[in-house]
């Protein structure tokens, strides 16, 4: 079931929405067949940009925070999806341990942990929060500004299992993206379910691998729909051996940026688009909106100042950046309260469970919005029970627009499923 939300957008009419709505039965059947062959990631959030002439995912997160930004009305959907996900993995599950990020003082982030705890609790599980942070040496109660509380407890590792004192979970839910690598305490756990698996963490994962898989998904989906896959797919290139701190590899980066901008210009010309193309240069294994810059002309890289280079040189947990993805920039035509905005779609198992708009009053239509100063507007439910309305003119119906977001979000989730299969160290290899 897809939640039907009021968006703050009427937006430009586009044929893509019409084609998606006309093909709804075929699309749902296509997804159903895909999920018979592939396992969806346990939970996923996808950042989407709607340029009016194309609608594409620009980032896919396999350890999504921000669950606290979903409205109360979305909780039942999340609970149902959580039940379905847990039943598939461990039907007799009783205890679930959530392992959060180590930044224990971030109350916004901890509100997200509380929301996850609530969802799985309502799905019929005993849920506790176990920290792998060296700071947490005893059960620590933290009060949040909204009146909620969360208790972080130090994890206890025995030879084969991970838990808390007097708490033995069958399932461990990671809400920690492992940017600095998988700590030893999480390795070699064979008797419990670790979700998502360790190879979904940013120490292993690469955005270029994800978008290579997404390109394949977009081509197959585009063929079924009879559309140019570019309309739902941001082109990309990869560039390694770059060192912003030492000014190494900048020529190679400039050449890669120039080549991609040329390809984007060609597409804009083909579709009669008068916007100025741009690319986003970002860390290939980054998260938290760190290590990202917008480039409109390759020559701009000659003049990058020291502050920007320092910002690009390291990402979360002090990880150095040498490997970059250069991604076709997708404008956003979305606005909420006059601020530039982008939709973020949340999924659990194979279901869309909700979403919100990320908005940023100080950012432009061609800039990264996942930055300090961003705020979030939950997408509110419509009071009617309309399914997407096939007879309605494109661009005027919120349920139709949100259905389209959900389709693109699920395509990115499917790509993540391919990606995790391909990078699974335990997969059997057949010659």
Short mmCIF file of C-alpha atoms in Angstrom, two decimals:
data_model
loop_
_atom_site.label_atom_id
_atom_site.label_comp_id
_atom_site.label_asym_id
_atom_site.label_seq_id
_atom_site.Cartn_x
_atom_site.Cartn_y
_atom_site.Cartn_z
CA UNK A 1 0.00 0.00 0.00
CA UNK A 2 1.31 3.44 -0.87
CA UNK A 3 0.40 6.31 1.46
CA UNK A 4 -1.25 9.15 -0.43
CA UNK A 5 0.07 12.44 0.75
CA UNK A 6 -0.64 16.09 0.28
CA UNK A 7 2.44 17.62 -1.28
CA UNK A 8 3.06 21.33 -1.49
CA UNK A 9 3.46 21.08 -5.23
CA UNK A 10 1.32 21.32 -8.32
CA UNK A 11 4.42 21.49 -10.49
CA UNK A 12 5.03 21.29 -14.21
CA UNK A 13 2.94 18.87 -16.23
CA UNK A 14 5.03 16.06 -17.56
CA UNK A 15 4.42 13.06 -19.76
CA UNK A 16 6.40 10.86 -17.43
CA UNK A 17 3.73 11.04 -14.73
CA UNK A 18 1.03 10.18 -17.29
CA UNK A 19 3.01 7.20 -18.57
CA UNK A 20 3.63 5.92 -15.03
CA UNK A 21 -0.06 6.22 -14.09
CA UNK A 22 -1.25 4.58 -17.29
CA UNK A 23 1.12 1.67 -16.63
CA UNK A 24 0.33 1.18 -12.94
CA UNK A 25 -0.84 -2.50 -13.17
CA UNK A 26 2.20 -3.41 -15.30
CA UNK A 27 4.55 -1.57 -12.90
CA UNK A 28 3.17 -3.32 -9.81
CA UNK A 29 3.40 -6.72 -11.52
CA UNK A 30 6.98 -5.96 -12.58
CA UNK A 31 7.97 -5.14 -8.98
CA UNK A 32 6.18 -8.24 -7.69
CA UNK A 33 8.19 -10.47 -10.06
CA UNK A 34 11.45 -8.72 -9.12
CA UNK A 35 10.85 -9.29 -5.41
CA UNK A 36 10.30 -12.98 -6.11
CA UNK A 37 13.90 -13.10 -7.37
CA UNK A 38 15.61 -10.56 -5.08
CA UNK A 39 15.54 -9.69 -1.37
CA UNK A 40 14.81 -6.03 -0.59
CA UNK A 41 17.14 -4.28 1.86
CA UNK A 42 15.66 -4.30 5.37
CA UNK A 43 14.98 -0.56 5.30
CA UNK A 44 15.88 2.18 2.84
CA UNK A 45 15.49 5.91 2.32
CA UNK A 46 15.95 7.55 -1.07
CA UNK A 47 16.56 11.24 -1.84
CA UNK A 48 14.71 12.17 -5.03
CA UNK A 49 14.97 15.28 -7.20
CA UNK A 50 12.15 16.42 -9.47
CA UNK A 51 13.46 18.72 -12.21
CA UNK A 52 10.11 18.88 -14.02
CA UNK A 53 11.71 17.23 -17.06
CA UNK A 54 13.22 14.30 -15.13
CA UNK A 55 12.68 12.62 -11.76
CA UNK A 56 15.65 10.73 -10.38
CA UNK A 57 17.13 9.35 -7.16
CA UNK A 58 20.36 11.06 -6.14
CA UNK A 59 21.18 9.08 -2.99
CA UNK A 60 20.12 5.77 -1.44
CA UNK A 61 20.66 5.16 2.27
CA UNK A 62 20.64 1.63 3.71
CA UNK A 63 20.86 2.79 7.35
CA UNK A 64 18.24 5.53 7.27
CA UNK A 65 17.96 7.98 10.15
CA UNK A 66 15.17 10.55 10.19
CA UNK A 67 12.33 8.15 11.07
CA UNK A 68 11.22 10.81 13.57
CA UNK A 69 10.31 13.05 10.60
CA UNK A 70 7.46 10.74 9.58
CA UNK A 71 4.01 11.68 10.84
CA UNK A 72 2.01 9.70 13.41
CA UNK A 73 -0.41 8.76 10.62
CA UNK A 74 2.38 6.88 8.85
CA UNK A 75 3.21 4.69 11.85
CA UNK A 76 0.64 1.95 11.10
CA UNK A 77 2.16 1.44 7.63
CA UNK A 78 5.67 1.25 9.09
CA UNK A 79 4.50 -1.23 11.75
CA UNK A 80 2.84 -3.47 9.14
CA UNK A 81 5.97 -3.38 6.98
CA UNK A 82 8.16 -4.12 10.03
CA UNK A 83 5.99 -7.15 10.83
CA UNK A 84 6.31 -8.43 7.26
CA UNK A 85 10.09 -7.91 7.27
CA UNK A 86 10.64 -9.63 10.63
CA UNK A 87 8.31 -12.55 9.79
CA UNK A 88 10.38 -13.32 6.70
CA UNK A 89 13.65 -13.32 8.62
CA UNK A 90 12.84 -14.70 12.06
CA UNK A 91 9.10 -15.50 12.56
CA UNK A 92 9.62 -16.47 16.20
CA UNK A 93 11.55 -13.29 17.00
CA UNK A 94 10.95 -11.92 20.47
CA UNK A 95 13.88 -9.59 21.20
CA UNK A 96 15.37 -6.95 18.89
CA UNK A 97 18.53 -4.96 19.63
CA UNK A 98 19.03 -1.60 17.87
CA UNK A 99 22.65 -0.48 17.49
CA UNK A 100 22.70 3.28 16.78
CA UNK A 101 25.39 5.69 15.63
CA UNK A 102 27.95 6.65 18.25
CA UNK A 103 27.14 10.38 18.35
CA UNK A 104 25.20 10.09 21.59
CA UNK A 105 24.64 13.83 22.06
CA UNK A 106 22.66 14.42 18.85
CA UNK A 107 19.09 14.59 20.14
CA UNK A 108 17.58 14.81 16.63
CA UNK A 109 19.27 11.56 15.75
CA UNK A 110 18.21 9.92 19.03
CA UNK A 111 14.57 10.92 18.34
CA UNK A 112 14.91 8.77 15.21
CA UNK A 113 16.14 5.83 17.36
CA UNK A 114 13.12 6.25 19.67
CA UNK A 115 10.80 6.15 16.64
CA UNK A 116 12.42 2.92 15.39
CA UNK A 117 12.08 1.46 18.87
CA UNK A 118 8.38 2.42 18.85
CA UNK A 119 7.77 0.87 15.40
CA UNK A 120 9.30 -2.49 16.31
CA UNK A 121 7.73 -2.50 19.72
CA UNK A 122 4.30 -2.07 18.08
CA UNK A 123 5.25 -4.89 15.70
CA UNK A 124 5.37 -7.19 18.74
CA UNK A 125 9.02 -7.18 19.82
CA UNK A 126 10.91 -6.34 22.98
CA UNK A 127 13.28 -3.63 21.79
CA UNK A 128 16.35 -2.23 23.51
CA UNK A 129 19.14 0.05 22.34
CA UNK A 130 22.73 -1.19 22.60
CA UNK A 131 25.60 1.21 22.04
CA UNK A 132 29.03 0.25 20.70
CA UNK A 133 30.37 3.67 21.70
CA UNK A 134 33.28 3.50 24.18
CA UNK A 135 31.58 6.39 26.05
CA UNK A 136 28.64 4.20 27.13
CA UNK A 137 29.91 2.08 30.03
CA UNK A 138 26.61 1.67 31.90
CA UNK A 139 22.89 2.11 31.07
CA UNK A 140 22.49 5.81 30.25
CA UNK A 141 19.12 7.55 30.17
CA UNK A 142 18.96 10.52 27.78
CA UNK A 143 16.02 12.93 27.83
CA UNK A 144 15.03 14.41 24.47
CA UNK A 145 13.58 17.91 23.88
CA UNK A 146 10.22 16.44 22.79
CA UNK A 147 9.74 14.69 26.16
CA UNK A 148 10.79 11.22 24.97
CA UNK A 149 13.61 9.34 26.65
CA UNK A 150 16.02 6.72 25.36
CA UNK A 151 18.24 4.38 27.36
CA UNK A 152 21.56 3.46 25.76
CA UNK A 153 23.13 0.30 27.19
CA UNK A 154 26.64 -1.07 26.58
CA UNK A 155 26.62 -4.12 24.30
CA UNK A 156 28.00 -7.39 25.63
CA UNK A 157 29.74 -9.82 23.29
CA UNK A 158 30.07 -13.53 24.05
CA UNK A 159 31.89 -15.91 21.74
CA UNK A 160 29.07 -16.24 19.24
CA UNK A 161 26.37 -13.77 20.24
CA UNK A 162 25.82 -10.09 20.83
CA UNK A 163 23.36 -8.67 23.37
CA UNK A 164 22.99 -6.72 26.57
CA UNK A 165 23.21 -7.79 30.16
CA UNK A 166 20.12 -10.04 30.65
CA UNK A 167 18.92 -9.43 27.05
CA UNK A 168 19.56 -11.95 24.27
CA UNK A 169 18.16 -10.77 20.91
CA UNK A 170 17.55 -13.01 17.90
CA UNK A 171 17.78 -9.98 15.58
CA UNK A 172 20.16 -7.02 15.63
CA UNK A 173 19.15 -3.90 13.71
CA UNK A 174 22.04 -1.65 12.71
CA UNK A 175 21.23 2.05 12.46
CA UNK A 176 24.94 2.80 12.19
CA UNK A 177 26.38 3.17 8.68
CA UNK A 178 29.84 1.84 9.64
CA UNK A 179 31.69 4.67 7.85
CA UNK A 180 34.87 3.94 9.80
CA UNK A 181 34.63 0.19 9.15
CA UNK A 182 32.87 -2.66 10.93
CA UNK A 183 34.07 -2.88 14.55
CA UNK A 184 35.28 -6.32 15.59
CA UNK A 185 32.43 -6.67 18.08
CA UNK A 186 29.99 -6.95 15.13
CA UNK A 187 32.00 -9.50 13.14
CA UNK A 188 31.52 -13.28 13.08
CA UNK A 189 27.97 -13.23 14.38
CA UNK A 190 26.49 -16.41 12.95
CA UNK A 191 23.67 -17.32 15.31
CA UNK A 192 21.79 -14.01 15.09
CA UNK A 193 20.38 -11.98 12.22
CA UNK A 194 22.35 -8.79 11.61
CA UNK A 195 20.30 -6.30 9.57
CA UNK A 196 21.42 -4.77 7.26
CA UNK A 197 24.53 -6.95 6.71
CA UNK A 198 28.00 -5.54 7.38
CA UNK A 199 28.77 -5.22 3.66
CA UNK A 200 25.98 -2.61 3.38
CA UNK A 201 28.17 -0.24 5.44
CA UNK A 202 30.05 2.67 3.84
CA UNK A 203 33.41 1.04 4.53
CA UNK A 204 32.47 -1.46 1.77
CA UNK A 205 29.72 0.26 -0.22
CA UNK A 206 30.37 2.60 -3.17
CA UNK A 207 27.85 4.99 -4.70
CA UNK A 208 29.22 4.22 -8.17
CA UNK A 209 28.37 0.52 -7.66
CA UNK A 210 24.87 1.47 -6.57
CA UNK A 211 24.27 3.73 -9.59
CA UNK A 212 25.71 1.12 -11.96
CA UNK A 213 23.02 -1.24 -10.67
CA UNK A 214 20.43 1.54 -10.79
CA UNK A 215 21.33 2.20 -14.44
CA UNK A 216 20.56 -1.44 -15.24
CA UNK A 217 17.22 -1.25 -13.36
CA UNK A 218 16.31 2.04 -15.10
CA UNK A 219 17.05 0.57 -18.55
CA UNK A 220 14.84 -2.44 -17.94
CA UNK A 221 12.07 -0.35 -16.40
CA UNK A 222 12.36 2.22 -19.23
CA UNK A 223 12.05 -0.53 -21.83
CA UNK A 224 8.88 -1.86 -20.17
CA UNK A 225 7.38 1.64 -20.01
CA UNK A 226 8.62 2.75 -23.44
CA UNK A 227 10.53 5.75 -22.05
CA UNK A 228 14.09 7.02 -22.28
CA UNK A 229 15.72 5.70 -19.05
CA UNK A 230 17.57 9.04 -18.75
CA UNK A 231 14.27 10.55 -17.54
CA UNK A 232 14.64 8.58 -14.29
CA UNK A 233 18.41 8.07 -14.16
CA UNK A 234 21.20 10.53 -13.30
CA UNK A 235 24.28 9.83 -15.44
CA UNK A 236 27.53 9.44 -13.50
CA UNK A 237 31.28 8.83 -13.74
CA UNK A 238 33.83 7.73 -11.19
CA UNK A 239 37.23 9.29 -10.51
CA UNK A 240 39.76 7.84 -8.07
CA UNK A 241 43.28 8.80 -6.94
CA UNK A 242 42.20 12.34 -6.13
CA UNK A 243 43.67 14.08 -3.09
CA UNK A 244 42.18 17.52 -2.38
CA UNK A 245 44.52 18.09 0.56
CA UNK A 246 47.63 17.58 -1.61
CA UNK A 247 46.15 18.93 -4.89
CA UNK A 248 46.72 15.57 -6.58
CA UNK A 249 44.58 14.12 -9.39
CA UNK A 250 42.81 17.44 -10.10
CA UNK A 251 43.54 17.24 -13.86
CA UNK A 252 41.94 13.81 -14.02
CA UNK A 253 38.92 15.11 -12.07
CA UNK A 254 38.60 18.10 -14.40
CA UNK A 255 38.63 15.85 -17.50
CA UNK A 256 35.98 13.54 -15.96
CA UNK A 257 33.74 16.49 -15.00
CA UNK A 258 34.07 18.02 -18.48
CA UNK A 259 33.18 14.74 -20.22
CA UNK A 260 30.05 14.25 -18.09
CA UNK A 261 28.92 17.87 -18.55
CA UNK A 262 29.25 17.37 -22.31
CA UNK A 263 26.98 14.29 -22.14
CA UNK A 264 24.40 16.20 -20.07
CA UNK A 265 24.47 19.15 -22.50
CA UNK A 266 23.76 16.75 -25.34
CA UNK A 267 20.70 15.40 -23.51
CA UNK A 268 19.45 18.90 -22.67
CA UNK A 269 19.75 19.82 -26.34
CA UNK A 270 17.86 16.68 -27.40
CA UNK A 271 14.97 17.59 -25.06
CA UNK A 272 15.06 21.36 -25.68
CA UNK A 273 15.92 22.10 -22.04
CA UNK A 274 17.25 25.63 -21.48
CA UNK A 275 18.71 25.11 -18.00
CA UNK A 276 22.46 25.23 -17.36
CA UNK A 277 23.78 21.69 -16.75
CA UNK A 278 25.80 20.98 -13.61
CA UNK A 279 27.35 18.01 -11.88
CA UNK A 280 27.67 17.05 -8.24
CA UNK A 281 31.11 15.86 -7.12
CA UNK A 282 30.93 13.76 -3.98
CA UNK A 283 32.76 11.14 -1.95
CA UNK A 284 32.04 7.70 -3.41
CA UNK A 285 31.42 6.28 0.05
CA UNK A 286 30.07 9.36 1.80
CA UNK A 287 27.09 10.10 3.95
CA UNK A 288 25.65 12.91 6.09
CA UNK A 289 25.89 15.33 3.17
CA UNK A 290 29.65 15.64 3.69
CA UNK A 291 32.25 15.90 0.92
CA UNK A 292 29.89 17.34 -1.74
CA UNK A 293 30.29 20.21 -4.21
CA UNK A 294 28.32 21.56 -7.20
CA UNK A 295 30.32 22.22 -10.42
CA UNK A 296 28.81 24.04 -13.41
CA UNK A 297 32.01 24.28 -15.48
CA UNK A 298 35.16 22.12 -15.28
CA UNK A 299 37.29 25.30 -15.17
CA UNK A 300 35.79 26.07 -11.74
CA UNK A 301 37.99 23.30 -10.34
CA UNK A 302 41.07 25.45 -11.05
CA UNK A 303 39.80 28.04 -8.61
CA UNK A 304 38.59 25.82 -5.74
CA UNK A 305 39.63 27.54 -2.53
CA UNK A 306 41.40 25.95 0.42
CA UNK A 307 38.25 25.92 2.58
CA UNK A 308 36.34 23.90 -0.04
CA UNK A 309 39.31 21.56 -0.56
CA UNK A 310 39.49 20.90 3.18
CA UNK A 311 35.74 20.22 3.20
CA UNK A 312 36.14 17.74 0.32
CA UNK A 313 39.24 16.03 1.74
CA UNK A 314 37.60 14.19 4.66
CA UNK A 315 34.12 12.91 5.49
CA UNK A 316 32.38 11.38 8.51
CA UNK A 317 34.63 9.83 11.16
CA UNK A 318 37.63 11.57 9.57
CA UNK A 319 37.74 9.19 6.60
CA UNK A 320 39.98 10.62 3.82
CA UNK A 321 38.40 11.07 0.37
CA UNK A 322 40.30 9.72 -2.65
CA UNK A 323 37.53 8.09 -4.62
CA UNK A 324 34.78 10.32 -6.08
CA UNK A 325 31.52 9.90 -7.94
CA UNK A 326 30.66 12.65 -10.40
CA UNK A 327 26.89 12.64 -10.80
CA UNK A 328 24.69 14.51 -13.25
CA UNK A 329 23.06 17.24 -11.22
CA UNK A 330 19.27 17.13 -11.09
CA UNK A 331 17.57 20.46 -10.46
CA UNK A 332 14.69 20.56 -8.02
CA UNK A 333 11.48 22.36 -8.93
CA UNK A 334 9.96 21.57 -5.54
CA UNK A 335 9.20 24.38 -3.10
CA UNK A 336 7.88 24.36 0.45
CA UNK A 337 7.20 27.77 2.06
CA UNK A 338 9.33 29.37 -0.69
CA UNK A 339 12.34 27.22 0.26
CA UNK A 340 13.96 24.81 -2.19
CA UNK A 341 12.92 21.26 -1.28
CA UNK A 342 13.35 17.61 -2.26
CA UNK A 343 11.25 14.57 -1.36
CA UNK A 344 12.77 11.73 0.67
CA UNK A 345 10.95 8.38 0.41
CA UNK A 346 11.12 5.85 3.28
CA UNK A 347 10.70 2.12 2.76
CA UNK A 348 10.76 -0.95 4.93
CA UNK A 349 11.01 -4.37 3.35
CA UNK A 350 9.50 -3.78 -0.13
CA UNK A 351 6.87 -1.26 1.00
CA UNK A 352 6.80 2.51 0.81
CA UNK A 353 5.87 3.62 4.34
CA UNK A 354 6.08 7.41 4.06
CA UNK A 355 8.33 10.35 3.45
CA UNK A 356 9.01 14.02 3.98
CA UNK A 357 10.38 17.07 2.21
CA UNK A 358 13.91 18.14 3.05
CA UNK A 359 14.02 21.89 2.56
CA UNK A 360 16.76 24.49 2.80
CA UNK A 361 16.05 28.22 2.63
CA UNK A 362 19.68 29.14 1.90
CA UNK A 363 20.38 26.68 -0.90
CA UNK A 364 19.77 26.97 -4.64
CA UNK A 365 17.93 24.61 -6.98
CA UNK A 366 21.22 23.04 -8.07
CA UNK A 367 22.76 22.53 -4.61
CA UNK A 368 22.89 19.73 -2.05
CA UNK A 369 20.11 20.25 0.53
CA UNK A 370 21.42 17.71 3.05
CA UNK A 371 23.43 20.34 4.92
CA UNK A 372 23.34 22.23 8.22
CA UNK A 373 20.28 24.49 8.22
CA UNK A 374 18.04 21.94 6.49
CA UNK A 375 14.56 21.43 7.94
CA UNK A 376 11.94 18.77 7.35
CA UNK A 377 8.26 18.98 6.53
CA UNK A 378 6.38 15.71 6.99
CA UNK A 379 4.09 14.85 4.12
CA UNK A 380 0.60 14.96 5.61
CA UNK A 381 -2.02 12.37 4.73
CA UNK A 382 -4.92 13.24 2.51
CA UNK A 383 -8.24 12.74 4.23
CA UNK A 384 -9.70 10.91 1.27
CA UNK A 385 -8.90 7.31 0.49
CA UNK A 386 -8.14 7.94 -3.19
CA UNK A 387 -5.79 5.59 -4.89
CA UNK A 388 -3.71 7.39 -7.52
CA UNK A 389 -6.22 8.99 -9.87
CA UNK A 390 -5.50 7.87 -13.44
CA UNK A 391 -7.99 10.30 -15.01
CA UNK A 392 -6.48 13.43 -13.47
CA UNK A 393 -4.28 15.77 -15.50
CA UNK A 394 -0.58 15.20 -14.64
CA UNK A 395 0.95 17.59 -12.12
CA UNK A 396 -2.22 18.46 -10.20
CA UNK A 397 -2.89 15.41 -8.02
CA UNK A 398 -0.78 14.92 -4.90
CA UNK A 399 -1.51 11.16 -4.69
CA UNK A 400 -0.35 10.78 -8.29
CA UNK A 401 2.83 12.71 -7.64
CA UNK A 402 3.58 10.72 -4.51
CA UNK A 403 2.88 7.43 -6.29
CA UNK A 404 5.55 8.44 -8.80
CA UNK A 405 8.02 9.23 -5.99
CA UNK A 406 7.28 5.78 -4.55
CA UNK A 407 7.97 4.09 -7.91
CA UNK A 408 11.35 5.83 -8.26
CA UNK A 409 12.18 5.10 -4.60
CA UNK A 410 11.43 1.41 -5.13
CA UNK A 411 13.58 1.33 -8.29
CA UNK A 412 16.51 2.64 -6.20
CA UNK A 413 15.74 0.08 -3.50
CA UNK A 414 15.75 -2.69 -6.12
CA UNK A 415 19.14 -1.44 -7.35
CA UNK A 416 20.39 -1.62 -3.73
CA UNK A 417 19.15 -5.20 -3.58
CA UNK A 418 21.19 -6.10 -6.71
CA UNK A 419 24.15 -4.24 -5.22
CA UNK A 420 24.04 -6.14 -1.91
CA UNK A 421 23.80 -9.48 -3.73
CA UNK A 422 26.82 -8.61 -5.88
CA UNK A 423 28.97 -7.48 -2.93
CA UNK A 424 27.95 -10.23 -0.48
CA UNK A 425 31.19 -11.85 0.75
CA UNK A 426 29.29 -15.00 1.77
CA UNK A 427 27.60 -15.54 -1.60
CA UNK A 428 28.40 -18.79 -3.32
CA UNK A 429 30.37 -18.26 -6.50
CA UNK A 430 29.62 -20.58 -9.41
CA UNK A 431 32.15 -21.04 -12.19
#
